[in-house]
XYZ file of C-alpha atoms in Angstrom:
757
model
C 0.025 0.007 -0.021
C 1.061 3.828 -0.597
C 2.962 5.498 2.203
C 4.923 8.130 2.610
C 7.607 8.086 0.058
C 10.243 6.911 2.341
C 14.126 7.674 1.734
C 12.987 11.009 -0.524
C 14.668 14.422 0.197
C 12.312 16.855 0.565
C 13.282 20.695 0.255
C 13.171 22.531 3.186
C 13.193 26.121 4.413
C 15.701 27.538 6.757
C 14.146 29.756 9.700
C 16.018 33.294 9.759
C 16.413 35.289 12.851
C 13.640 34.961 15.758
C 13.159 38.793 15.379
C 12.628 38.991 11.597
C 9.666 41.437 11.345
C 7.205 41.094 8.775
C 7.800 41.640 5.059
C 6.273 42.281 2.015
C 5.913 40.168 -1.341
C 4.041 40.219 -4.616
C 2.392 37.203 -5.220
C 0.678 36.911 -8.507
C -2.383 39.496 -8.488
C -2.121 40.006 -4.651
C 0.735 41.839 -2.251
C 0.930 39.525 0.707
C 1.882 40.362 4.187
C 3.795 37.520 6.123
C 5.691 36.634 9.031
C 7.326 33.418 7.605
C 6.943 30.429 9.724
C 4.655 27.091 9.148
C 1.981 28.618 10.456
C 1.080 30.736 7.590
C -1.621 33.135 6.672
C -1.121 33.767 2.979
C -2.248 35.392 0.259
C -2.030 33.005 -2.891
C -1.357 30.627 -0.265
C 2.141 31.153 -0.843
C 3.858 33.034 2.072
C 4.487 32.533 5.842
C 4.059 33.529 9.489
C 5.434 32.270 12.461
C 1.829 31.241 14.512
C 1.087 34.631 15.497
C -0.904 36.646 12.882
C -0.948 36.782 8.782
C -3.130 37.316 6.078
C -4.115 34.224 4.000
C -6.876 33.726 1.066
C -9.790 31.366 1.365
C -11.220 29.042 -1.620
C -13.175 30.446 -3.942
C -16.379 28.487 -4.421
C -16.294 28.795 -8.074
C -12.400 27.146 -8.462
C -11.994 23.783 -8.608
C -11.114 22.445 -5.178
C -10.024 18.861 -5.174
C -11.221 17.986 -9.112
C -10.145 14.069 -7.944
C -12.756 11.739 -6.371
C -13.209 11.748 -3.340
C -14.795 9.412 -0.758
C -17.624 9.010 -2.805
C -16.524 5.584 -4.369
C -16.437 6.977 -8.055
C -15.296 5.022 -10.985
C -12.167 6.958 -10.891
C -11.497 6.599 -7.143
C -12.614 2.939 -7.076
C -9.453 2.094 -9.968
C -6.895 3.753 -7.874
C -6.612 6.728 -9.790
C -4.219 9.325 -8.396
C -6.510 13.209 -8.360
C -3.972 16.265 -8.965
C -3.201 17.611 -5.753
C -2.347 20.697 -6.363
C -0.330 23.058 -3.993
C -2.456 26.091 -4.167
C -5.515 23.849 -4.004
C -4.184 22.307 -0.966
C -3.613 25.814 0.576
C -6.763 27.471 -0.289
C -5.742 29.284 -2.728
C -8.759 32.237 -3.345
C -9.117 35.771 -4.351
C -6.758 38.333 -3.134
C -7.765 40.006 0.100
C -9.752 37.333 1.455
C -7.882 36.573 4.939
C -8.069 33.168 6.086
C -5.375 31.493 8.384
C -3.092 28.642 6.875
C -1.023 26.193 9.200
C 2.777 26.013 7.936
C 5.165 28.387 6.497
C 6.487 27.899 2.886
C 8.169 26.069 0.793
C 6.030 27.475 -1.698
C 6.743 26.534 -5.706
C 4.331 28.230 -7.906
C 4.710 25.139 -9.850
C 1.575 22.577 -8.735
C 3.368 19.678 -10.494
C 6.124 19.635 -8.497
C 4.379 19.794 -5.008
C 2.209 17.276 -6.497
C 4.987 15.096 -6.713
C 6.412 15.396 -3.312
C 6.122 11.386 -2.441
C 8.148 8.467 -4.106
C 5.235 6.930 -5.962
C 1.712 7.849 -6.301
C -0.812 7.846 -3.848
C -3.617 5.530 -4.825
C -6.749 6.544 -3.885
C -9.574 4.377 -2.033
C -12.814 4.147 -1.389
C -13.040 4.780 2.466
C -13.133 1.623 4.081
C -12.321 -0.513 0.547
C -9.278 -1.494 1.424
C -6.714 -3.727 -0.486
C -6.528 -7.352 -0.140
C -4.785 -8.667 3.260
C -6.802 -6.011 5.434
C -10.702 -5.406 6.135
C -12.656 -4.493 3.258
C -15.977 -3.338 3.207
C -18.778 -1.806 0.476
C -18.183 1.566 -0.260
C -21.111 2.527 0.966
C -20.027 2.976 4.405
C -21.430 -0.245 5.986
C -21.676 -0.455 9.623
C -20.920 -3.467 10.699
C -17.583 -3.603 9.831
C -14.399 -4.842 12.236
C -10.966 -3.661 11.891
C -8.036 -5.799 11.247
C -4.855 -6.174 13.038
C -3.382 -3.082 11.790
C -6.164 -0.943 12.551
C -6.883 -1.893 16.194
C -8.092 -4.537 18.145
C -11.216 -4.274 20.258
C -12.890 -6.718 22.563
C -15.573 -9.436 20.562
C -17.503 -8.241 23.761
C -17.668 -4.637 23.075
C -19.284 -5.149 20.092
C -21.767 -7.851 21.366
C -22.489 -5.328 23.935
C -22.920 -2.769 21.304
C -25.448 -4.849 19.602
C -27.390 -5.933 22.494
C -27.838 -1.886 23.021
C -29.754 -1.332 19.799
C -29.501 -0.657 16.555
C -26.394 1.298 17.096
C -23.481 1.143 14.487
C -20.687 -0.985 15.757
C -18.202 1.795 17.615
C -14.913 1.303 18.586
C -15.907 1.138 22.406
C -13.979 0.065 25.036
C -14.577 -0.379 29.092
C -13.922 3.220 30.419
C -10.287 3.342 31.467
C -8.412 4.981 33.826
C -6.461 6.373 30.860
C -9.678 7.714 29.200
C -10.785 8.928 32.900
C -8.325 10.690 33.430
C -8.219 12.201 29.770
C -12.039 13.386 30.135
C -11.477 15.250 32.980
C -8.155 16.937 31.833
C -10.125 18.493 29.025
C -9.166 22.331 29.632
C -5.963 21.481 28.436
C -4.759 22.268 24.827
C -1.839 22.832 22.073
C -0.179 25.280 19.423
C 2.089 27.183 16.428
C 5.891 27.512 13.617
C 9.958 28.661 11.364
C 10.232 31.627 10.000
C 11.212 31.381 6.351
C 14.472 32.681 4.789
C 13.043 34.806 1.777
C 15.991 33.494 -0.285
C 15.206 29.806 0.319
C 11.646 30.567 -0.204
C 12.499 33.037 -3.483
C 14.609 30.281 -4.796
C 11.770 27.430 -4.769
C 9.591 30.492 -6.628
C 10.924 30.329 -10.141
C 9.533 31.676 -13.214
C 8.094 29.428 -15.986
C 11.134 30.733 -18.468
C 13.316 29.441 -15.505
C 11.788 25.874 -14.767
C 14.196 24.036 -16.767
C 17.019 25.431 -14.985
C 19.077 23.407 -12.145
C 17.203 24.051 -8.962
C 19.334 23.184 -5.600
C 17.964 20.402 -3.259
C 18.010 21.115 -0.049
C 18.488 17.707 2.313
C 16.257 17.214 5.387
C 17.051 17.654 9.071
C 18.356 14.377 10.014
C 15.380 13.525 12.176
C 12.927 13.707 8.817
C 14.684 11.078 7.324
C 14.350 8.887 10.001
C 12.081 5.514 9.721
C 8.496 5.840 11.290
C 7.514 2.731 13.626
C 4.491 1.192 14.337
C 3.711 1.828 17.971
C 1.382 4.086 17.148
C -0.752 2.055 14.861
C -4.077 1.391 16.354
C -3.417 4.601 18.613
C -3.564 7.432 16.089
C -4.705 7.974 12.225
C -3.308 10.997 10.582
C -5.929 12.766 8.157
C -4.953 14.554 4.904
C -6.446 16.013 1.675
C -5.015 12.928 0.357
C -6.244 10.470 2.098
C -6.000 8.728 5.896
C -3.372 7.147 6.983
C -1.835 4.925 9.881
C 1.213 6.709 11.790
C 3.735 4.318 10.172
C 2.599 5.442 7.058
C -0.007 2.535 5.695
C -2.768 4.255 3.375
C -6.358 3.316 4.483
C -8.635 5.827 2.891
C -9.000 8.350 0.422
C -10.147 11.594 1.282
C -12.691 12.483 4.045
C -14.791 15.017 2.548
C -17.429 15.463 5.019
C -17.985 15.557 8.728
C -20.620 12.055 8.177
C -17.336 10.304 6.845
C -14.986 11.635 9.446
C -17.587 9.850 12.123
C -17.800 6.701 9.895
C -13.729 6.445 9.819
C -13.635 6.918 13.539
C -15.931 4.012 14.507
C -14.650 1.587 11.654
C -10.988 2.596 13.087
C -11.926 1.513 16.226
C -8.597 3.178 17.923
C -7.244 2.497 21.579
C -6.180 5.044 24.356
C -2.662 5.125 25.082
C -1.835 6.981 27.719
C -4.163 9.515 26.479
C -7.231 8.931 24.228
C -7.025 7.913 20.936
C -6.376 11.054 18.336
C -7.026 11.565 14.751
C -4.740 14.200 13.542
C -6.279 16.569 10.966
C -2.930 17.616 8.521
C -2.983 20.268 6.006
C -5.649 23.084 5.075
C -6.790 21.273 2.838
C -8.429 18.497 4.793
C -9.985 21.350 6.829
C -11.318 22.486 3.933
C -13.267 19.084 2.622
C -14.806 19.258 6.179
C -15.690 22.702 6.151
C -13.445 23.770 8.950
C -12.427 27.116 7.784
C -12.182 30.243 9.714
C -11.740 34.165 8.886
C -10.438 36.119 11.496
C -9.212 38.918 9.948
C -5.728 40.710 8.901
C -2.783 41.413 11.474
C -3.407 45.189 10.408
C -7.009 45.278 11.850
C -5.554 44.931 15.727
C -2.700 46.265 17.449
C -1.787 42.874 19.708
C -2.011 39.735 17.859
C -3.352 38.177 21.146
C -6.528 39.548 20.188
C -6.521 38.194 16.578
C -5.646 34.922 18.130
C -8.767 35.254 20.396
C -10.577 36.206 17.656
C -9.843 33.221 15.675
C -10.042 30.786 18.377
C -13.764 31.834 18.754
C -14.342 31.690 15.301
C -12.957 28.500 15.240
C -15.232 27.101 18.312
C -18.366 28.779 16.134
C -17.475 27.073 12.833
C -17.173 23.486 14.806
C -20.301 24.193 16.768
C -22.061 24.425 13.166
C -20.271 21.632 11.243
C -20.346 19.014 14.346
C -24.236 18.075 14.035
C -23.442 15.138 12.017
C -21.304 13.709 15.455
C -23.731 14.585 17.575
C -25.966 13.277 15.954
C -24.764 10.130 15.745
C -24.008 9.707 19.074
C -20.926 11.506 20.208
C -20.515 14.069 23.088
C -18.420 17.034 22.877
C -16.194 16.833 26.058
C -15.873 20.953 26.488
C -16.070 23.522 23.944
C -14.352 22.394 20.929
C -11.323 23.936 19.396
C -8.234 23.283 17.870
C -8.481 20.130 19.896
C -12.101 18.736 19.611
C -12.687 15.935 22.455
C -15.126 13.082 21.599
C -16.689 10.532 23.437
C -19.501 8.115 22.926
C -21.147 5.590 25.291
C -23.070 2.277 24.972
C -23.710 0.489 28.448
C -20.616 0.452 30.084
C -18.470 1.049 27.697
C -16.945 4.871 26.584
C -15.523 5.395 23.328
C -13.275 8.289 23.298
C -11.242 9.988 20.862
C -9.378 13.453 20.410
C -9.723 15.195 16.933
C -6.867 17.363 16.654
C -6.988 20.162 14.157
C -3.302 21.076 13.350
C -3.542 23.751 10.906
C -5.248 25.540 14.167
C -3.388 24.434 16.411
C -2.001 27.980 16.740
C -5.101 29.649 18.267
C -4.370 27.844 21.485
C -1.389 30.231 23.136
C 0.223 29.617 26.614
C 3.654 29.346 28.257
C 4.407 26.346 26.530
C 4.435 27.598 22.941
C 4.958 31.090 23.438
C 5.439 34.339 25.461
C 3.531 37.516 24.196
C 3.771 37.987 21.068
C 6.556 35.236 20.321
C 6.393 31.923 19.056
C 7.524 28.767 20.875
C 7.345 25.174 21.388
C 4.258 23.495 19.849
C 4.534 20.239 21.871
C 4.771 17.408 19.352
C 4.698 19.772 15.879
C 7.863 21.488 17.199
C 9.098 24.589 17.353
C 8.691 27.645 14.804
C 11.940 29.349 15.769
C 13.963 26.348 16.404
C 13.406 24.956 12.717
C 11.968 21.361 14.512
C 8.481 22.140 12.819
C 7.128 19.818 10.506
C 7.792 20.105 7.002
C 5.992 22.258 5.154
C 3.934 20.476 2.475
C 0.823 18.252 3.478
C 2.413 14.800 2.751
C 5.761 14.929 3.762
C 4.181 16.774 7.203
C 2.016 13.797 7.665
C 5.137 11.323 7.593
C 6.764 12.867 10.042
C 4.182 13.535 12.350
C 3.373 9.631 12.035
C 6.785 9.434 13.128
C 6.853 11.474 15.971
C 4.113 9.792 17.012
C 5.228 6.720 16.481
C 8.519 7.883 18.650
C 6.389 8.950 21.221
C 4.524 5.751 21.793
C 7.926 3.824 21.562
C 9.921 5.736 24.403
C 7.071 7.502 26.280
C 4.578 4.793 26.451
C 1.972 7.597 25.745
C 0.184 9.410 22.607
C 1.404 12.853 23.121
C -1.093 15.144 25.277
C -2.743 18.224 24.140
C 0.262 19.978 25.479
C 3.991 19.133 26.659
C 2.777 19.726 30.354
C -0.172 17.274 29.603
C 2.487 14.679 27.833
C 4.741 14.621 31.029
C 1.323 14.219 33.352
C 0.479 11.299 31.250
C 3.470 9.699 31.984
C 3.364 9.694 36.083
C -0.452 8.494 35.391
C 1.111 5.672 33.512
C 3.733 4.608 36.057
C 0.868 5.327 38.854
C -1.650 2.919 36.858
C 1.226 0.578 37.051
C 2.572 1.256 40.451
C -1.343 0.602 41.784
C -1.554 -2.842 39.841
C 1.291 -4.230 41.014
C 1.284 -2.715 44.483
C 4.787 -1.662 44.466
C 6.929 1.605 44.334
C 5.431 5.448 45.167
C 1.801 6.309 44.423
C 1.142 9.760 45.380
C -3.200 10.260 44.906
C -3.359 13.716 46.752
C -2.301 16.830 46.222
C 0.457 18.711 47.900
C -0.922 22.349 48.442
C 0.990 24.683 50.250
C 0.247 24.622 53.566
C -1.470 27.626 55.263
C 1.996 29.681 55.997
C 2.710 32.829 58.145
C 4.446 35.396 56.488
C 4.492 33.707 53.283
C 7.217 34.980 51.082
C 5.916 36.969 48.109
C 6.130 34.742 44.773
C 7.942 31.539 44.405
C 8.355 29.741 47.737
C 12.046 29.236 45.937
C 12.894 31.445 43.519
C 15.417 30.803 40.486
C 18.085 33.531 40.579
C 18.780 36.118 37.968
C 21.711 38.199 39.041
C 24.469 40.343 37.120
C 27.258 42.296 38.447
C 29.538 44.974 36.617
C 32.630 43.318 35.664
C 36.280 44.663 36.841
C 39.503 44.778 34.987
C 40.464 41.616 36.401
C 37.640 39.901 34.752
C 38.538 41.447 31.762
C 42.124 40.573 31.427
C 42.975 38.473 28.718
C 39.907 37.751 27.673
C 38.333 37.436 24.081
C 34.823 35.324 24.951
C 31.352 35.440 26.182
C 30.609 32.152 27.359
C 27.487 31.052 28.582
C 27.109 27.454 29.850
C 24.319 25.709 31.959
C 23.070 22.714 33.549
C 22.108 19.498 30.979
C 18.623 18.500 31.479
C 18.549 20.614 35.046
C 14.973 20.153 35.772
C 14.699 16.426 35.136
C 18.203 15.471 36.332
C 16.990 16.745 39.931
C 13.728 15.381 39.816
C 15.172 11.988 39.248
C 17.348 11.878 42.329
C 15.043 14.174 44.633
C 13.152 12.613 47.804
C 9.582 14.694 47.774
C 7.147 14.621 50.693
C 3.584 13.389 50.224
C 0.856 12.903 52.750
C -1.056 15.159 55.016
C 2.227 17.498 56.779
C 2.293 17.898 60.352
C 2.597 21.335 61.548
C 5.289 22.014 64.079
C 6.552 25.068 66.207
C 8.995 26.380 68.373
C 11.414 23.502 69.756
C 9.512 20.937 67.982
C 10.151 22.524 64.532
C 13.902 22.974 65.418
C 14.244 19.166 66.995
C 12.331 17.860 63.195
C 15.218 19.546 61.575
C 17.812 17.003 62.857
C 17.529 13.407 62.076
C 19.339 10.319 60.948
C 19.210 11.138 57.279
C 18.929 14.784 57.878
C 16.189 17.145 57.774
C 12.926 15.705 56.347
C 10.997 17.085 53.314
C 8.970 19.974 54.783
C 9.030 23.540 55.000
C 10.982 25.780 57.563
C 10.853 29.283 58.399
C 14.130 30.408 59.025
C 15.990 33.770 59.586
C 18.448 34.380 56.904
C 21.487 36.353 58.051
C 22.473 39.660 56.298
C 25.099 38.624 53.594
C 27.814 41.207 54.619
C 27.761 39.669 57.974
C 29.245 36.273 56.181
C 32.038 36.173 54.560
C 30.840 35.223 51.209
C 32.541 35.443 47.746
C 31.788 39.291 46.410
C 31.634 38.053 42.795
C 28.527 35.413 43.569
C 24.700 36.287 44.272
C 23.949 36.289 47.544
C 23.229 32.032 48.331
C 19.533 32.393 48.703
C 17.150 34.802 46.668
C 15.231 35.939 49.468
C 18.512 37.187 51.558
C 18.975 40.694 51.829
C 22.574 42.396 52.119
C 22.077 44.617 55.103
C 19.589 42.629 57.089
C 18.527 39.377 58.062
C 15.047 38.177 56.830
C 12.761 35.900 57.701
C 11.412 33.659 55.359
C 9.989 29.948 54.229
C 12.160 27.586 52.826
C 12.527 23.966 51.587
C 14.388 21.407 53.177
C 16.879 21.470 50.078
C 18.168 24.855 51.222
C 18.187 24.462 54.370
C 20.711 21.747 53.604
C 21.986 24.040 50.954
C 22.376 26.598 53.723
C 24.252 24.306 55.946
C 26.763 23.458 53.534
C 30.531 25.000 53.666
C 30.904 28.115 51.816
C 33.396 26.472 48.908
C 30.555 24.712 48.321
C 27.863 27.086 47.725
C 26.505 27.500 51.323
C 27.143 29.940 54.223
C 28.481 27.394 56.117
C 25.502 27.388 58.856
C 24.422 25.674 61.512
C 20.799 24.792 62.268
C 20.638 26.877 65.635
C 22.337 29.656 63.249
C 19.186 29.806 60.688
C 16.705 29.925 64.150
C 14.239 27.327 62.813
C 11.101 28.443 64.636
C 8.142 26.765 62.468
C 7.986 23.753 60.175
C 5.603 21.594 58.199
C 6.761 18.466 57.690
C 5.504 15.458 55.607
C 5.084 11.812 56.914
C 6.141 10.375 54.035
C 8.957 11.036 51.351
C 10.741 8.975 48.851
C 11.565 9.673 44.803
C 8.117 9.975 43.644
C 9.464 10.732 40.334
C 12.638 8.444 39.818
C 10.937 6.302 37.239
C 8.730 9.202 35.460
C 12.796 10.571 35.105
C 14.158 7.664 34.154
C 11.640 7.004 31.081
C 12.622 10.723 30.045
C 16.253 10.209 30.436
C 16.584 7.269 27.900
C 14.180 8.917 25.897
C 16.443 11.816 25.736
C 19.462 9.757 25.252
C 17.694 7.898 22.239
C 17.000 11.273 20.609
C 20.547 12.504 21.063
C 21.995 9.144 19.886
C 19.963 9.792 16.441
C 20.448 13.292 16.248
C 16.669 13.975 16.466
C 16.522 17.258 17.653
C 13.103 17.416 17.231
C 11.936 14.884 19.685
C 14.864 16.193 21.775
C 13.122 19.613 22.343
C 9.938 18.008 22.456
C 10.936 15.980 25.790
C 12.340 19.299 27.058
C 9.558 21.080 26.878
C 7.592 18.044 28.409
C 9.221 17.987 31.939
C 10.046 22.005 31.729
C 6.240 21.943 31.222
C 5.016 19.090 33.635
C 7.443 20.749 36.704
C 6.337 24.220 35.868
C 2.519 23.443 35.509
C 2.715 21.538 39.283
C 2.347 24.988 41.059
C -0.792 26.069 39.456
C -3.899 24.274 40.965
C -6.173 25.755 37.930
C -4.137 23.367 35.983
C -5.397 20.271 37.671
C -8.883 21.008 38.903
C -10.439 17.463 37.767
C -10.368 14.654 40.513
C -7.909 12.196 39.147
C -5.851 15.369 38.034
C -5.199 16.846 41.084
C -2.781 14.526 42.658
C -0.361 17.023 39.719
C -0.578 19.866 41.664
C 2.778 19.605 43.789
C 3.958 23.221 44.361
C 6.317 22.186 46.814
C 8.196 19.524 44.610
C 8.786 21.979 41.974
C 10.233 24.490 44.916
C 12.337 21.829 45.986
C 13.600 20.902 42.203
C 14.202 24.707 41.201
C 16.136 25.129 44.859
C 18.353 21.868 43.731
C 19.233 23.044 41.091
C 19.833 26.674 41.902
C 22.507 25.032 44.289
C 24.101 22.866 42.491
C 24.616 25.972 39.822
C 26.597 27.967 42.494
C 28.452 24.532 43.742
C 29.707 24.721 39.955
C 30.582 28.235 40.129
C 32.482 28.034 43.483
C 34.766 25.042 41.922
C 35.145 27.014 38.476
C 36.403 30.190 40.950
C 39.018 27.880 42.294
C 40.323 25.747 39.364
C 40.271 28.758 36.843
C 40.058 31.813 38.785
C 37.168 32.414 37.128
C 33.482 34.319 38.229
C 30.833 34.987 36.660
C 29.108 37.593 35.050
C 25.721 36.934 35.145
C 23.390 33.991 35.875
C 19.737 33.438 34.715
C 18.048 30.187 36.247
C 20.667 27.218 35.655
C 22.755 29.709 32.937
C 26.265 31.177 33.977
C 27.739 33.730 31.914
C 31.806 34.171 31.770
C 34.276 36.149 30.300
C 36.992 33.671 29.207
C 40.268 33.578 27.476
C 40.599 32.043 24.159
C 42.028 28.392 25.392
C 39.745 28.581 28.481
C 37.024 25.666 28.887
C 34.822 25.374 32.180
C 32.751 22.845 31.202
C 31.685 19.697 32.483
C 33.565 16.362 30.321
C 31.106 14.303 31.759
C 27.714 13.875 29.717
C 25.656 13.210 32.452
C 22.214 15.585 33.444
C 23.120 18.184 35.265
C 26.502 18.308 34.596
C 27.519 21.989 33.006
C 27.497 21.981 29.171
C 28.523 24.799 26.667
C 25.256 26.526 25.754
C 26.624 29.957 24.155
C 30.365 30.602 23.034
C 31.157 34.026 21.056
C 34.463 35.419 20.084
C 34.022 39.124 21.247
C 34.764 42.050 19.034
C 36.564 45.187 19.755
C 33.520 46.705 20.026
C 31.736 44.419 22.439
C 34.718 43.946 24.805
C 34.965 47.769 25.017
C 31.296 47.763 25.616
C 31.855 45.720 28.587
C 34.787 47.484 29.778
C 33.012 50.731 29.943
C 29.771 49.515 31.251
C 28.368 51.692 34.312
C 25.558 49.316 35.649
C 24.481 46.197 35.501
C 21.574 47.138 32.539
C 24.795 48.110 30.421
C 26.425 44.573 30.838
C 23.150 43.070 30.136
C 22.741 44.932 26.477
C 26.131 43.926 26.013
C 25.340 40.282 26.470
C 22.682 40.368 24.394
C 24.921 42.003 22.004
C 26.822 39.157 21.713
C 24.317 36.281 21.959
C 21.659 37.980 19.864
C 19.212 35.536 21.464
C 17.479 35.557 24.682
C 19.455 33.819 27.282
C 17.734 30.261 27.876
C 18.613 27.645 29.717
C 18.551 23.798 28.927
C 16.305 23.315 32.050
């Protein structure tokens, strides 16, 4: 059967610098405005946007949309003929001035024959459910009594018996409601998001005039990860729908185009997909597939708003309205919506005691969801399993290569994480935790945390985080600048993941202690137990501390003592010797007056961290930057969301609310970084000029190397290394305050500081 054209090399654009602004280009009869990126808004469907906003032209009803046969069983389709799927058709080309959002940035050729032939062979169009020999067959008129073969999905026979006994309902991919489904059903408040900026030269190089059509064109090799094979681990759990047809994640073609919501319903019921740590998934890839289903929105142009967030909100509202208007056939067929539909449509259907749950993910519109997992203000960030627009790991430009790469990533998640990717990276991290929780509950072995770990009522709690990440800059002196010619940023390799796997976390109902009882609780055979401690931080000036490092704790002041709450990690850190980053305090010096101590503690996240660590190694070993970055967003997103109870309001999700775990992880990374800074000062005589979270910036000589040799997580690796020009050296030498230093660092690195947490 036709696959994804494995082995074929597809052109791919190079993203320009992240701060590239809006540009104008002529596109045929219309002038378009674009900010390049895979998530496009384009006039004539040939320019791109980075996921925030843009312009696009929609479909003209008078134009031939997908002139080839669809799912109606027409002779051409039954004969296996390949309809002409041109790029401008697929991208919704229409009259100039019509603004429609498109999803991916650009490899935009004006030659539809090139875009139509992106695969290694023709894509045979198969009527829905009329599968080739060796697979399940059904008549083209969509019989309801078909059962999937092993490649599609397996369902207990009892499920269909129960369905038959329930009445004349068609056979559904119904399963007794699993704990995975129940957890996911209560997590539907979570969503997903946007794309890379396109180098204009790379785009224009693809857009050749007719008189130059015969000239040689330079083929750009795809990134390494796009050439990796797609496994079969996600088959039976997910499907990918494009304008050309429907495919398993491994690339096996199942059906022709899905050109109506009724046929989408039949596809879902026929496929009988099963959950894998999350509900089964149907991915709609490409604007053409959305057009066939009537899922087109027109939120307007970026010129109409001052804030791109307003455009995103408008688009999200319009998408919800369009879906409500078009999903009636699904609802009439017995499906129910779990929450308002958006870029993810959460569907469930119950027959007796059996429940089928499916998430329909609309890839062109993931940008309509926005949170810190994917962007910050009007910048585009990581978009979960779809990749990072600014880092160049988003899906390929054209729909079929994009479908192949998405299928590969879905299979990769199933193989290495044991779950399908969640609607956000944080939800993916939570799904892995829940998978481990179910396994430990069944086996009776291992730590199982079932309750939230809300911050207990504190007397005089600090403002902001209990354990803030450090942010500090100083003005370099003559000694710092002597003999230096490089600016180097080092950071801890996967810092949060490293700490999460080695720390013991408390759980259960904490005990409140005061006075001598609180002080006594901190003295134990294995050290202080997991908890919160109200202590007095001495004034920094009263201690013999290095002048070229920040104070040991962010709550500490130079000129006066401060009473505050800290975690056990900070309690241990403060008692460490100055040479190891602490202040050399005794417990009595810290004047413990109050404490909340947890009755149980253990390495609750050890297996979670091991799964992610091994998956990260697999990604690194295969140069799979896309999945490596995705993993980073998973553990950072999950740990970051531990603090927010609003993320975990559903009963079966509340155990993910663990703000003290998060505070302990942040504190552990902070103390580890300070300990390394002290070691570097001893061994190299160099002191940092800036630290942000887990990264440390140094002025170094040409031959100096201060990174750790070890490849272990938590060790220091070089993040950025630039040679300083005379102008930049002068900027550091003439800096009068920390603001000047920060400007000089920004100019040298030209990118925002962002550690590999």
